[in-house]
Amino acid sequence: MSAKASGRVAGKKALITGAAGGLGQAMAWMMAREGAKVAVTDMNRAGAQALADAINAEIPGAAFAWAHDVTDEAEWIAVIDQAVAAMGGLSILVNNAGIGGELVWSEQDTLENWRKVQAVNLESIMLGCKHAMPHLRASGAASIVNISSVAGLAAAPGMGAYNATKAAVWMYSKTIALEAAKAGWNVRSNSVHPVFIKTPILDPFIAMAGGNEDVAHEKLARGIPLKRIGEPDDVAYCVLYLASDESKFVTGAEFKIDGGMLAQ
């Protein structure tokens, strides 16, 4: 993050899933530097703890870490309770954890792959929203940010399970937004739809390019008007805006972080 921090989420308390690396890591650093306390969770316990330790070395007491299988309802309940106790509440939920699944055409897909992608990419978001909601509404002004994908808005062959889950995240985010608004809770819900971003989720594409990262990135960028793939900070800045009170009148919306791809 190059811009000078200005306390855009000062006093907020955020829970970010899938935060040991990639997008989640960028979001955690950005929110902590902008004044929030952050609870980072991941299946990779060591990675999440290393991130929290690094943040705390720069901003003492700003970060907490837990191991977290986002497909396990009991773990959601435990992690949320621990995060609320550690931070003194919860006002931001970023459902970031996700997997790409197998790159395979539907005729060759397996129920095992389909169910795994559904569990991580979609069911986890339902569990997070369900169990975080009482704490979010108690905060008085809260934000849910669900990480979807451009694949939830425009399909691609060989990614059936991924496309389906990301489309469902898009619509589920709107459902949560409308339910919260109808109930009179000050809890906003929005979805973010990145295109190809430099994170490990691109590893299958790099493997298809013979392990050459530059070649893979160049191929992926061909359909993007800005002629590059994204950086984690490109997404993190959007999430920061949605987490902050700057977006207090924004709910039920989708944000495309795609270099203009879906404008074509």
Coordinates of C-alpha atoms in Angstrom, one line a residue:
M1 CA 0.0 0.0 0.0
S2 CA 1.6 3.2 -1.2
A3 CA -0.9 5.8 -0.1
K4 CA -0.6 7.4 3.3
A5 CA -3.0 6.0 5.8
S6 CA -5.7 8.3 7.1
G7 CA -7.8 6.2 9.5
R8 CA -10.5 5.3 7.1
V9 CA -11.7 2.4 9.3
A10 CA -10.5 3.6 12.6
G11 CA -12.2 1.8 15.5
K12 CA -13.6 -0.9 13.2
K13 CA -13.3 -4.6 14.0
A14 CA -12.8 -6.9 11.0
L15 CA -12.9 -10.6 10.4
I16 CA -11.2 -11.7 7.2
T17 CA -11.2 -15.3 6.0
G18 CA -8.6 -16.9 3.8
A19 CA -6.2 -14.3 5.0
A20 CA -2.9 -16.2 5.1
G21 CA -1.9 -14.9 1.7
G22 CA -3.1 -13.3 -1.5
L23 CA -6.1 -11.0 -1.4
G24 CA -6.9 -11.7 2.3
Q25 CA -3.4 -10.7 3.3
A26 CA -3.5 -7.4 1.3
M27 CA -6.9 -6.6 2.9
A28 CA -5.7 -7.3 6.4
W29 CA -2.6 -5.1 6.0
M30 CA -4.7 -2.3 4.5
M31 CA -7.4 -2.3 7.1
A32 CA -4.9 -2.5 10.0
R33 CA -2.9 0.4 8.6
E34 CA -6.2 2.4 8.3
G35 CA -7.0 1.9 11.9
A36 CA -9.0 -1.3 12.2
K37 CA -8.4 -4.3 14.4
V38 CA -8.3 -7.4 12.2
A39 CA -9.0 -11.1 12.9
V40 CA -7.3 -13.1 10.2
T41 CA -8.3 -16.7 9.7
D42 CA -7.2 -19.5 7.4
M43 CA -6.8 -23.2 7.1
N44 CA -3.1 -22.4 7.1
R45 CA -2.7 -21.6 10.8
A46 CA 1.0 -20.8 10.6
G47 CA 0.4 -18.5 7.7
A48 CA -2.4 -16.6 9.5
Q49 CA -0.3 -16.3 12.7
A50 CA 2.7 -15.1 10.7
L51 CA 0.6 -12.4 9.2
A52 CA -0.8 -11.3 12.5
D53 CA 2.7 -11.3 14.0
A54 CA 3.9 -9.1 11.2
I55 CA 1.0 -6.7 11.5
N56 CA 1.5 -6.5 15.3
A57 CA 5.2 -5.8 14.9
E58 CA 4.2 -2.6 13.0
I59 CA 0.9 -1.9 14.8
P60 CA 0.9 -3.5 18.2
G61 CA -2.3 -5.2 19.2
A62 CA -4.0 -4.7 15.8
A63 CA -4.2 -8.3 14.7
F64 CA -5.3 -11.7 15.9
A65 CA -5.2 -15.1 14.1
W66 CA -7.1 -18.4 14.2
A67 CA -7.1 -21.6 12.2
H68 CA -10.4 -21.8 10.4
D69 CA -12.1 -24.4 8.2
V70 CA -14.8 -22.2 6.7
T71 CA -16.9 -25.3 5.7
D72 CA -17.3 -26.2 9.4
E73 CA -20.2 -24.6 11.1
A74 CA -18.8 -25.3 14.6
E75 CA -15.6 -23.6 13.7
W76 CA -17.4 -20.5 12.5
I77 CA -19.2 -20.2 15.8
A78 CA -16.0 -20.6 17.7
V79 CA -13.9 -18.3 15.6
I80 CA -16.5 -15.5 15.7
D81 CA -16.9 -15.8 19.5
Q82 CA -13.1 -15.7 19.9
A83 CA -12.7 -12.7 17.5
V84 CA -15.5 -10.8 19.2
A85 CA -13.9 -11.4 22.6
A86 CA -10.5 -10.4 21.4
M87 CA -11.5 -7.3 19.5
G88 CA -14.4 -6.1 21.6
G89 CA -17.0 -6.6 18.9
L90 CA -17.4 -7.1 15.1
S91 CA -18.3 -4.5 12.5
I92 CA -16.8 -5.9 9.3
L93 CA -17.0 -9.4 7.8
V94 CA -15.0 -10.2 4.7
N95 CA -15.8 -13.6 3.3
N96 CA -12.7 -14.0 1.2
A97 CA -11.8 -17.7 1.4
G98 CA -12.2 -19.6 -1.8
I99 CA -10.8 -22.2 -4.2
G100 CA -10.8 -22.5 -8.0
G101 CA -11.5 -26.2 -8.1
E102 CA -10.6 -28.3 -11.1
L103 CA -10.3 -26.9 -14.6
V104 CA -12.5 -29.4 -16.3
W105 CA -15.5 -29.4 -18.7
S106 CA -18.8 -30.3 -17.2
E107 CA -19.0 -33.8 -18.8
Q108 CA -15.8 -34.8 -17.0
D109 CA -16.5 -33.0 -13.7
T110 CA -17.0 -35.0 -10.5
L111 CA -19.5 -34.7 -7.7
E112 CA -16.5 -34.6 -5.3
N113 CA -15.1 -31.5 -7.0
W114 CA -18.5 -29.8 -7.3
R115 CA -19.3 -30.3 -3.7
K116 CA -15.9 -29.2 -2.5
V117 CA -16.1 -25.9 -4.5
Q118 CA -19.7 -25.4 -3.3
A119 CA -18.7 -25.9 0.3
V120 CA -15.7 -23.6 0.3
N121 CA -17.0 -20.8 -2.0
L122 CA -20.7 -20.7 -1.2
E123 CA -21.7 -22.5 2.0
S124 CA -19.0 -20.8 3.9
I125 CA -20.5 -17.4 3.1
M126 CA -23.9 -18.5 4.3
L127 CA -22.3 -19.7 7.6
G128 CA -20.3 -16.6 8.0
C129 CA -23.2 -14.2 7.4
K130 CA -25.6 -16.3 9.6
H131 CA -23.3 -16.4 12.7
A132 CA -21.7 -13.0 12.4
M133 CA -25.0 -11.1 11.9
P134 CA -26.0 -10.8 15.6
H135 CA -22.6 -9.2 16.3
L136 CA -22.6 -7.1 13.2
R137 CA -26.0 -5.5 13.9
A138 CA -25.0 -5.0 17.5
S139 CA -22.1 -2.8 16.3
G140 CA -24.5 -0.2 15.0
A141 CA -22.9 0.2 11.6
A142 CA -21.5 -2.8 9.9
S143 CA -20.4 -4.1 6.5
I144 CA -20.3 -7.5 4.9
V145 CA -18.1 -7.8 1.8
N146 CA -18.3 -11.1 -0.1
I147 CA -15.6 -11.9 -2.6
S148 CA -17.1 -13.2 -5.8
S149 CA -15.5 -13.0 -9.2
V150 CA -16.1 -11.8 -12.7
A151 CA -16.8 -15.5 -13.3
G152 CA -20.0 -15.0 -11.3
L153 CA -21.1 -12.5 -13.9
A154 CA -19.7 -13.9 -17.2
A155 CA -19.2 -17.7 -17.5
A156 CA -16.1 -19.4 -18.9
P157 CA -15.9 -23.0 -20.1
G158 CA -14.2 -25.6 -17.9
M159 CA -15.1 -23.7 -14.7
G160 CA -18.6 -24.9 -14.1
A161 CA -18.4 -25.3 -10.3
Y162 CA -16.5 -22.1 -9.8
N163 CA -18.8 -20.1 -12.1
A164 CA -21.9 -21.4 -10.3
T165 CA -20.7 -20.6 -6.8
K166 CA -19.5 -17.1 -7.7
A167 CA -22.8 -16.3 -9.3
A168 CA -24.6 -17.5 -6.2
V169 CA -22.4 -15.4 -4.0
W170 CA -23.4 -12.4 -6.1
M171 CA -27.2 -13.0 -5.6
Y172 CA -26.8 -14.1 -1.9
S173 CA -25.1 -10.8 -1.1
K174 CA -28.1 -9.0 -2.4
T175 CA -30.4 -11.2 -0.3
I176 CA -28.5 -10.3 2.8
A177 CA -28.5 -6.6 1.9
L178 CA -32.3 -6.6 1.5
E179 CA -33.0 -8.6 4.6
A180 CA -30.9 -6.3 6.8
A181 CA -32.4 -3.2 5.3
K182 CA -36.0 -4.6 5.7
A183 CA -35.2 -5.4 9.3
G184 CA -33.9 -2.0 10.0
W185 CA -30.4 -3.1 10.8
N186 CA -27.5 -0.9 9.8
V187 CA -25.7 -3.8 8.1
R188 CA -24.7 -3.4 4.5
S189 CA -23.8 -6.3 2.2
N190 CA -22.0 -6.0 -1.2
S191 CA -20.0 -8.3 -3.5
V192 CA -16.7 -7.7 -5.1
H193 CA -15.9 -9.4 -8.5
P194 CA -12.2 -9.5 -9.4
V195 CA -10.8 -10.6 -12.7
F196 CA -7.4 -12.5 -12.7
I197 CA -5.3 -11.3 -9.8
K198 CA -1.8 -12.3 -8.9
T199 CA -2.5 -14.8 -6.3
P200 CA -2.1 -18.6 -6.0
I201 CA -5.5 -19.2 -7.5
L202 CA -3.8 -18.6 -10.9
D203 CA -1.4 -21.6 -10.3
P204 CA -3.4 -23.9 -12.7
F205 CA -3.1 -21.3 -15.5
I206 CA 0.7 -21.1 -14.8
A207 CA 0.9 -24.8 -14.9
M208 CA -0.9 -24.8 -18.3
A209 CA 1.8 -22.4 -19.5
G210 CA 4.5 -24.8 -18.7
G211 CA 5.2 -23.2 -15.3
N212 CA 6.1 -19.8 -17.0
E213 CA 4.4 -17.2 -14.9
D214 CA 5.1 -14.3 -17.3
V215 CA 3.6 -16.2 -20.2
A216 CA 0.5 -17.1 -18.2
H217 CA -0.1 -13.6 -17.0
E218 CA 0.4 -12.2 -20.6
K219 CA -2.2 -14.7 -21.9
L220 CA -4.7 -13.9 -19.2
A221 CA -4.3 -10.1 -19.8
R222 CA -5.1 -10.3 -23.5
G223 CA -8.9 -9.9 -22.9
I224 CA -8.5 -7.1 -20.4
P225 CA -8.6 -3.5 -21.8
L226 CA -6.0 -2.2 -19.3
K227 CA -3.7 -4.9 -20.6
R228 CA -2.6 -6.4 -17.3
I229 CA -3.9 -8.7 -14.6
G230 CA -4.7 -7.3 -11.2
E231 CA -2.6 -6.9 -8.1
P232 CA -4.0 -7.8 -4.6
D233 CA -4.1 -4.1 -3.6
D234 CA -6.5 -3.4 -6.6
V235 CA -9.1 -5.5 -4.8
A236 CA -8.1 -4.5 -1.2
Y237 CA -8.7 -0.8 -1.9
C238 CA -12.3 -1.6 -3.1
V239 CA -12.9 -3.7 0.0
L240 CA -11.5 -0.9 2.2
Y241 CA -14.0 1.5 0.7
L242 CA -16.9 -0.9 1.3
A243 CA -15.8 -1.6 4.8
S244 CA -15.6 2.1 5.7
D245 CA -18.3 4.5 6.4
E246 CA -17.5 6.2 3.1
S247 CA -19.9 3.6 1.6
K248 CA -22.6 4.1 4.1
F249 CA -25.3 4.4 1.4
V250 CA -24.1 1.4 -0.6
T251 CA -25.7 -2.0 -0.2
G252 CA -26.8 -4.8 -2.5
A253 CA -24.3 -3.7 -5.1
E254 CA -21.6 -5.5 -7.1
F255 CA -18.1 -4.0 -7.8
K256 CA -16.2 -5.2 -10.8
I257 CA -12.4 -5.1 -10.4
D258 CA -11.7 -6.2 -13.9
G259 CA -9.6 -3.7 -15.8
G260 CA -12.6 -3.0 -18.0
M261 CA -13.1 -6.6 -19.2
L262 CA -16.9 -6.8 -18.6
A263 CA -17.4 -3.4 -20.3
Q264 CA -16.7 -5.0 -23.7

